[in-house]
């Protein structure tokens, strides 16, 4: 079988690709995850304009088939690949970033990547909280809500930063959605992720003057100190200012970065826990002060400390390098992600105990877990993004050997499924459209009810079908919760 590497600027011979052609298959496989499922859209429309999008939606309506939309292809289960439907690929749509000096807003298309935005913003000395990984596209990122840079203080990127969107609706008409125009669509688009019912063709977002990124890193060997390390890291977050800080914790094996022919974890592999602290400030001294709560490491934890890097300047190149090392794409690398958002009413000790298997028993050597102290509050009145994101807990299962499929999917699905009693839901960016086993609620029940009303008004013929899975998941979790209360 031909190998198609992930290419963020692919070129195709035609705008409409039919099944059976080389370009069709290359395009179908343009996903960050090399584990592309056996789902084959009837046609792929590589759209270049609003009218192309409109034509693609009309074509799907005429064929009476569903629509999937892909911008960067980072949703690991590849939910955009609707079998026998029409895939709208936005790679070539508004792939530019414009800055308006008067409004201080940037405007960009949905397939614009994190790295492209970072480069443009650096060149104009402005800041906008895009995602962390270089090849994630803004389309999926912003519809999900967007855990952007320094979210602890500024919230999800869709909440305060996005001012307007241009969207082609299921009837083929383009509309502007904002707080003053088509408010219901603007509400629904921010936080519904893969359940959204339109094709976003442009975003407008606020910017602020750029500052400087700083990072402090501590790497511990976990040994028997998982609870102690996490309790300390969570506690110190409370003493760290929310504005201008990113606080992340990762677990991984010491052999993660050593090239290997196998996915198997060695018997003597050591589990490490990294604390990655970022500050956004003009000077190093400010950054040291902002991150100062992590300076004193208790003696019993210090015994596990393998490496400590003081506060130092962090360049984008270094950020991309690290992101690629931890969860990069291409070279046949396959990924599954599972995640939860903690229920803030559950005591921290119980949360830590519950997540330990999911975070410490990593199934392969390239796997890792990420705990992000997000501290994002949701405002359901303002957006479908309605679950609090206090702590985001996720595990990337990584493998290269295709013979590990499908059994490799199971361990983390099982472990995350068991976390429903400590979760308020999950970040919709990680929702698995192909398997509901470990899915949780993606919105509050009241937000879902409102979303369904708005969706029914704009997409009565259900051209965009993914929302139905949300309903099934919510019913499943509500049933589980009422059984527990009996
Ligand atoms: C390595 C890695 C790092 C990540 N880092 C972050 C992070 O820092 N912060 C964060 O919040 N998330 C992060 N994510 C999650 C990421 O934001 C989501 O996977 C997001 O969906 C990716 O968007 P995409 O356009 O690249 O993916 P796609 O797979 O192309 O899109 C995902 C879904 O969004 C919908 N969609 C996409 N584009 C459009 C459009 N133009 N119009 C309508 N619907 C559309 C479709 O339903 C599609 O199935 C990360 C993911 C990975 C794999």
mmCIF file of N, CA and C in Angstrom, residues 388-474:
data_model
loop_
_atom_site.group_PDB
_atom_site.id
_atom_site.type_symbol
_atom_site.label_atom_id
_atom_site.label_comp_id
_atom_site.label_asym_id
_atom_site.label_seq_id
_atom_site.Cartn_x
_atom_site.Cartn_y
_atom_site.Cartn_z
ATOM 1 N N UNK A 388 -17.037 23.517 32.429
ATOM 2 C CA UNK A 388 -15.828 24.131 33.009
ATOM 3 C C UNK A 388 -14.613 23.295 32.661
ATOM 4 N N UNK A 389 -13.517 23.946 32.318
ATOM 5 C CA UNK A 389 -12.283 23.210 32.022
ATOM 6 C C UNK A 389 -11.262 23.576 33.088
ATOM 7 N N UNK A 390 -11.437 22.982 34.255
ATOM 8 C CA UNK A 390 -10.490 23.283 35.336
ATOM 9 C C UNK A 390 -9.199 22.502 35.100
ATOM 10 N N UNK A 391 -9.350 21.183 34.995
ATOM 11 C CA UNK A 391 -8.179 20.345 34.656
ATOM 12 C C UNK A 391 -8.547 19.466 33.473
ATOM 13 N N UNK A 392 -7.701 19.537 32.463
ATOM 14 C CA UNK A 392 -7.895 18.717 31.266
ATOM 15 C C UNK A 392 -6.897 17.570 31.375
ATOM 16 N N UNK A 393 -7.409 16.345 31.376
ATOM 17 C CA UNK A 393 -6.540 15.176 31.577
ATOM 18 C C UNK A 393 -6.639 14.287 30.339
ATOM 19 N N UNK A 394 -5.523 14.029 29.680
ATOM 20 C CA UNK A 394 -5.600 13.282 28.425
ATOM 21 C C UNK A 394 -4.437 12.301 28.305
ATOM 22 N N UNK A 395 -4.665 11.264 27.519
ATOM 23 C CA UNK A 395 -3.577 10.323 27.205
ATOM 24 C C UNK A 395 -3.529 10.098 25.699
ATOM 25 N N UNK A 396 -2.351 10.271 25.150
ATOM 26 C CA UNK A 396 -2.106 9.950 23.741
ATOM 27 C C UNK A 396 -1.524 8.538 23.716
ATOM 28 N N UNK A 397 -2.232 7.603 23.109
ATOM 29 C CA UNK A 397 -1.660 6.274 22.880
ATOM 30 C C UNK A 397 -0.989 6.329 21.509
ATOM 31 N N UNK A 398 0.284 6.003 21.467
ATOM 32 C CA UNK A 398 1.017 6.084 20.186
ATOM 33 C C UNK A 398 1.552 4.726 19.766
ATOM 34 N N UNK A 399 1.517 4.448 18.477
ATOM 35 C CA UNK A 399 2.100 3.201 17.963
ATOM 36 C C UNK A 399 2.404 3.353 16.474
ATOM 37 N N UNK A 400 3.279 2.455 15.994
ATOM 38 C CA UNK A 400 3.596 2.450 14.557
ATOM 39 C C UNK A 400 3.248 1.125 13.912
ATOM 40 N N UNK A 401 3.234 0.071 14.707
ATOM 41 C CA UNK A 401 3.009 -1.267 14.180
ATOM 42 C C UNK A 401 1.501 -1.481 13.946
ATOM 43 N N UNK A 402 1.064 -1.549 12.668
ATOM 44 C CA UNK A 402 -0.384 -1.666 12.417
ATOM 45 C C UNK A 402 -0.996 -2.964 12.934
ATOM 46 N N UNK A 403 -0.148 -3.977 13.205
ATOM 47 C CA UNK A 403 -0.725 -5.239 13.705
ATOM 48 C C UNK A 403 -1.235 -5.089 15.143
ATOM 49 N N UNK A 404 -0.887 -3.983 15.781
ATOM 50 C CA UNK A 404 -1.407 -3.759 17.145
ATOM 51 C C UNK A 404 -2.884 -3.373 17.130
ATOM 52 N N UNK A 405 -3.373 -2.977 15.953
ATOM 53 C CA UNK A 405 -4.786 -2.591 15.841
ATOM 54 C C UNK A 405 -5.639 -3.858 15.685
ATOM 55 N N UNK A 406 -6.806 -3.971 16.239
ATOM 56 C CA UNK A 406 -7.502 -2.949 17.022
ATOM 57 C C UNK A 406 -7.277 -3.052 18.532
ATOM 58 N N UNK A 407 -6.496 -4.059 19.000
ATOM 59 C CA UNK A 407 -6.430 -4.255 20.460
ATOM 60 C C UNK A 407 -5.796 -3.051 21.171
ATOM 61 N N UNK A 408 -4.956 -2.302 20.463
ATOM 62 C CA UNK A 408 -4.286 -1.152 21.072
ATOM 63 C C UNK A 408 -5.291 -0.060 21.506
ATOM 64 N N UNK A 409 -6.463 -0.035 20.873
ATOM 65 C CA UNK A 409 -7.457 0.999 21.222
ATOM 66 C C UNK A 409 -8.021 0.787 22.637
ATOM 67 N N UNK A 410 -8.008 -0.516 23.058
ATOM 68 C CA UNK A 410 -8.812 -0.862 24.236
ATOM 69 C C UNK A 410 -8.304 -0.342 25.587
ATOM 70 N N UNK A 411 -6.998 -0.498 25.928
ATOM 71 C CA UNK A 411 -6.592 -0.169 27.303
ATOM 72 C C UNK A 411 -7.012 1.225 27.750
ATOM 73 N N UNK A 412 -6.762 2.218 26.921
ATOM 74 C CA UNK A 412 -7.081 3.583 27.363
ATOM 75 C C UNK A 412 -8.583 3.864 27.305
ATOM 76 N N UNK A 413 -9.258 3.257 26.332
ATOM 77 C CA UNK A 413 -10.724 3.437 26.323
ATOM 78 C C UNK A 413 -11.306 2.915 27.638
ATOM 79 N N UNK A 414 -10.808 1.747 28.078
ATOM 80 C CA UNK A 414 -11.315 1.152 29.324
ATOM 81 C C UNK A 414 -10.992 2.050 30.513
ATOM 82 N N UNK A 415 -9.747 2.533 30.555
ATOM 83 C CA UNK A 415 -9.348 3.342 31.713
ATOM 84 C C UNK A 415 -10.109 4.665 31.763
ATOM 85 N N UNK A 416 -10.316 5.262 30.612
ATOM 86 C CA UNK A 416 -11.029 6.557 30.604
ATOM 87 C C UNK A 416 -12.520 6.376 30.852
ATOM 88 N N UNK A 417 -13.060 5.253 30.402
ATOM 89 C CA UNK A 417 -14.475 4.962 30.646
ATOM 90 C C UNK A 417 -14.752 4.946 32.148
ATOM 91 N N UNK A 418 -13.771 4.410 32.895
ATOM 92 C CA UNK A 418 -13.948 4.309 34.356
ATOM 93 C C UNK A 418 -13.856 5.667 35.045
ATOM 94 N N UNK A 419 -13.494 6.702 34.314
ATOM 95 C CA UNK A 419 -13.325 8.018 34.953
ATOM 96 C C UNK A 419 -14.601 8.857 34.957
ATOM 97 N N UNK A 420 -15.700 8.280 34.524
ATOM 98 C CA UNK A 420 -16.915 9.108 34.405
ATOM 99 C C UNK A 420 -17.356 9.674 35.754
ATOM 100 N N UNK A 421 -17.027 8.978 36.868
ATOM 101 C CA UNK A 421 -17.484 9.471 38.173
ATOM 102 C C UNK A 421 -16.675 10.675 38.657
ATOM 103 N N UNK A 422 -15.536 10.953 38.037
ATOM 104 C CA UNK A 422 -14.759 12.129 38.464
ATOM 105 C C UNK A 422 -14.728 13.206 37.368
ATOM 106 N N UNK A 423 -15.515 12.981 36.310
ATOM 107 C CA UNK A 423 -15.480 13.914 35.169
ATOM 108 C C UNK A 423 -16.790 14.684 35.048
ATOM 109 N N UNK A 424 -16.697 15.925 34.565
ATOM 110 C CA UNK A 424 -17.936 16.638 34.241
ATOM 111 C C UNK A 424 -18.227 16.481 32.750
ATOM 112 N N UNK A 425 -17.264 15.908 32.025
ATOM 113 C CA UNK A 425 -17.452 15.705 30.592
ATOM 114 C C UNK A 425 -16.094 15.610 29.923
ATOM 115 N N UNK A 426 -16.078 15.891 28.637
ATOM 116 C CA UNK A 426 -14.808 15.868 27.906
ATOM 117 C C UNK A 426 -14.734 17.056 26.949
ATOM 118 N N UNK A 427 -13.510 17.390 26.553
ATOM 119 C CA UNK A 427 -13.306 18.455 25.574
ATOM 120 C C UNK A 427 -13.739 17.897 24.218
ATOM 121 N N UNK A 428 -14.625 18.607 23.557
ATOM 122 C CA UNK A 428 -15.203 18.097 22.313
ATOM 123 C C UNK A 428 -14.140 17.841 21.241
ATOM 124 N N UNK A 429 -12.977 18.483 21.363
ATOM 125 C CA UNK A 429 -11.886 18.263 20.392
ATOM 126 C C UNK A 429 -11.410 16.817 20.400
ATOM 127 N N UNK A 430 -11.693 16.084 21.489
ATOM 128 C CA UNK A 430 -11.216 14.699 21.584
ATOM 129 C C UNK A 430 -12.357 13.694 21.403
ATOM 130 N N UNK A 431 -13.530 14.172 21.057
ATOM 131 C CA UNK A 431 -14.694 13.288 20.940
ATOM 132 C C UNK A 431 -14.454 12.249 19.843
ATOM 133 N N UNK A 432 -14.768 10.990 20.162
ATOM 134 C CA UNK A 432 -14.547 9.912 19.191
ATOM 135 C C UNK A 432 -15.867 9.550 18.511
ATOM 136 N N UNK A 433 -15.972 9.987 17.284
ATOM 137 C CA UNK A 433 -17.207 9.794 16.529
ATOM 138 C C UNK A 433 -17.389 8.314 16.148
ATOM 139 N N UNK A 434 -16.294 7.543 16.242
ATOM 140 C CA UNK A 434 -16.348 6.147 15.762
ATOM 141 C C UNK A 434 -16.611 5.144 16.877
ATOM 142 N N UNK A 435 -16.416 5.549 18.126
ATOM 143 C CA UNK A 435 -16.590 4.596 19.229
ATOM 144 C C UNK A 435 -16.980 5.362 20.478
ATOM 145 N N UNK A 436 -18.141 5.043 21.034
ATOM 146 C CA UNK A 436 -18.666 5.839 22.148
ATOM 147 C C UNK A 436 -18.161 5.367 23.517
ATOM 148 N N UNK A 437 -17.374 4.279 23.539
ATOM 149 C CA UNK A 437 -17.009 3.658 24.816
ATOM 150 C C UNK A 437 -16.528 4.657 25.867
ATOM 151 N N UNK A 438 -15.584 5.512 25.496
ATOM 152 C CA UNK A 438 -14.975 6.397 26.492
ATOM 153 C C UNK A 438 -15.442 7.840 26.343
ATOM 154 N N UNK A 439 -16.440 8.069 25.500
ATOM 155 C CA UNK A 439 -16.925 9.449 25.333
ATOM 156 C C UNK A 439 -17.714 9.904 26.557
ATOM 157 N N UNK A 440 -17.634 11.194 26.827
ATOM 158 C CA UNK A 440 -18.392 11.817 27.921
ATOM 159 C C UNK A 440 -19.217 12.954 27.310
ATOM 160 N N UNK A 441 -19.943 13.640 28.174
ATOM 161 C CA UNK A 441 -20.717 14.789 27.674
ATOM 162 C C UNK A 441 -19.769 15.850 27.112
ATOM 163 N N UNK A 442 -20.212 16.523 26.060
ATOM 164 C CA UNK A 442 -19.360 17.558 25.467
ATOM 165 C C UNK A 442 -19.879 18.976 25.744
ATOM 166 N N UNK A 443 -21.081 19.047 26.293
ATOM 167 C CA UNK A 443 -21.673 20.334 26.697
ATOM 168 C C UNK A 443 -22.516 20.043 27.933
ATOM 169 N N UNK A 444 -23.021 21.092 28.556
ATOM 170 C CA UNK A 444 -24.002 20.862 29.616
ATOM 171 C C UNK A 444 -25.298 20.377 28.947
ATOM 172 N N UNK A 445 -26.189 19.759 29.698
ATOM 173 C CA UNK A 445 -27.454 19.282 29.112
ATOM 174 C C UNK A 445 -28.283 20.444 28.562
ATOM 175 N N UNK A 446 -28.272 21.560 29.283
ATOM 176 C CA UNK A 446 -29.076 22.702 28.823
ATOM 177 C C UNK A 446 -28.476 23.317 27.555
ATOM 178 N N UNK A 447 -27.145 23.325 27.492
ATOM 179 C CA UNK A 447 -26.504 23.850 26.271
ATOM 180 C C UNK A 447 -26.802 22.921 25.100
ATOM 181 N N UNK A 448 -26.788 21.615 25.345
ATOM 182 C CA UNK A 448 -27.079 20.687 24.241
ATOM 183 C C UNK A 448 -28.513 20.893 23.746
ATOM 184 N N UNK A 449 -29.444 21.094 24.688
ATOM 185 C CA UNK A 449 -30.846 21.296 24.287
ATOM 186 C C UNK A 449 -30.951 22.552 23.401
ATOM 187 N N UNK A 450 -30.258 23.612 23.796
ATOM 188 C CA UNK A 450 -30.288 24.866 23.011
ATOM 189 C C UNK A 450 -29.620 24.655 21.652
ATOM 190 N N UNK A 451 -28.498 23.940 21.676
ATOM 191 C CA UNK A 451 -27.781 23.646 20.429
ATOM 192 C C UNK A 451 -28.695 22.880 19.464
ATOM 193 N N UNK A 452 -29.412 21.906 19.986
ATOM 194 C CA UNK A 452 -30.274 21.079 19.118
ATOM 195 C C UNK A 452 -31.388 21.921 18.485
ATOM 196 N N UNK A 453 -31.900 22.891 19.233
ATOM 197 C CA UNK A 453 -32.958 23.770 18.681
ATOM 198 C C UNK A 453 -32.394 24.621 17.536
ATOM 199 N N UNK A 454 -31.232 25.179 17.766
ATOM 200 C CA UNK A 454 -30.614 26.040 16.735
ATOM 201 C C UNK A 454 -30.260 25.201 15.501
ATOM 202 N N UNK A 455 -29.691 24.029 15.774
ATOM 203 C CA UNK A 455 -29.306 23.135 14.670
ATOM 204 C C UNK A 455 -30.517 22.759 13.809
ATOM 205 N N UNK A 456 -31.629 22.427 14.481
ATOM 206 C CA UNK A 456 -32.826 21.990 13.739
ATOM 207 C C UNK A 456 -33.341 23.115 12.835
ATOM 208 N N UNK A 457 -33.169 24.359 13.292
ATOM 209 C CA UNK A 457 -33.620 25.505 12.487
ATOM 210 C C UNK A 457 -32.760 25.667 11.229
ATOM 211 N N UNK A 458 -31.444 25.497 11.353
ATOM 212 C CA UNK A 458 -30.543 25.778 10.232
ATOM 213 C C UNK A 458 -30.267 24.562 9.346
ATOM 214 N N UNK A 459 -30.407 23.370 9.938
ATOM 215 C CA UNK A 459 -30.066 22.167 9.156
ATOM 216 C C UNK A 459 -31.185 21.127 9.287
ATOM 217 N N UNK A 460 -32.398 21.495 8.815
ATOM 218 C CA UNK A 460 -33.541 20.587 9.022
ATOM 219 C C UNK A 460 -33.360 19.243 8.317
ATOM 220 N N UNK A 461 -32.578 19.220 7.233
ATOM 221 C CA UNK A 461 -32.405 17.944 6.506
ATOM 222 C C UNK A 461 -31.188 17.146 6.973
ATOM 223 N N UNK A 462 -30.581 17.618 8.038
ATOM 224 C CA UNK A 462 -29.476 16.882 8.680
ATOM 225 C C UNK A 462 -28.329 16.546 7.728
ATOM 226 N N UNK A 463 -27.874 17.591 7.032
ATOM 227 C CA UNK A 463 -26.713 17.412 6.158
ATOM 228 C C UNK A 463 -25.465 17.102 6.994
ATOM 229 N N UNK A 464 -25.433 17.671 8.190
ATOM 230 C CA UNK A 464 -24.284 17.473 9.098
ATOM 231 C C UNK A 464 -24.745 16.553 10.246
ATOM 232 N N UNK A 465 -24.424 15.266 10.171
ATOM 233 C CA UNK A 465 -25.065 14.313 11.086
ATOM 234 C C UNK A 465 -24.336 14.051 12.415
ATOM 235 N N UNK A 466 -23.123 14.571 12.604
ATOM 236 C CA UNK A 466 -22.327 14.130 13.765
ATOM 237 C C UNK A 466 -22.974 14.440 15.112
ATOM 238 N N UNK A 467 -23.837 15.472 15.149
ATOM 239 C CA UNK A 467 -24.446 15.859 16.423
ATOM 240 C C UNK A 467 -25.226 14.706 17.051
ATOM 241 N N UNK A 468 -25.705 13.796 16.206
ATOM 242 C CA UNK A 468 -26.535 12.692 16.733
ATOM 243 C C UNK A 468 -25.757 11.860 17.743
ATOM 244 N N UNK A 469 -24.459 11.764 17.531
ATOM 245 C CA UNK A 469 -23.613 10.995 18.458
ATOM 246 C C UNK A 469 -23.571 11.677 19.827
ATOM 247 N N UNK A 470 -23.549 13.012 19.813
ATOM 248 C CA UNK A 470 -23.548 13.732 21.106
ATOM 249 C C UNK A 470 -24.785 13.348 21.909
ATOM 250 N N UNK A 471 -25.920 13.294 21.210
ATOM 251 C CA UNK A 471 -27.187 12.998 21.894
ATOM 252 C C UNK A 471 -27.105 11.602 22.524
ATOM 253 N N UNK A 472 -26.568 10.648 21.752
ATOM 254 C CA UNK A 472 -26.435 9.277 22.283
ATOM 255 C C UNK A 472 -25.538 9.265 23.522
ATOM 256 N N UNK A 473 -24.432 9.996 23.453
ATOM 257 C CA UNK A 473 -23.495 10.003 24.587
ATOM 258 C C UNK A 473 -24.148 10.632 25.816
ATOM 259 N N UNK A 474 -24.825 11.755 25.615
ATOM 260 C CA UNK A 474 -25.479 12.411 26.759
ATOM 261 C C UNK A 474 -26.511 11.480 27.377
#
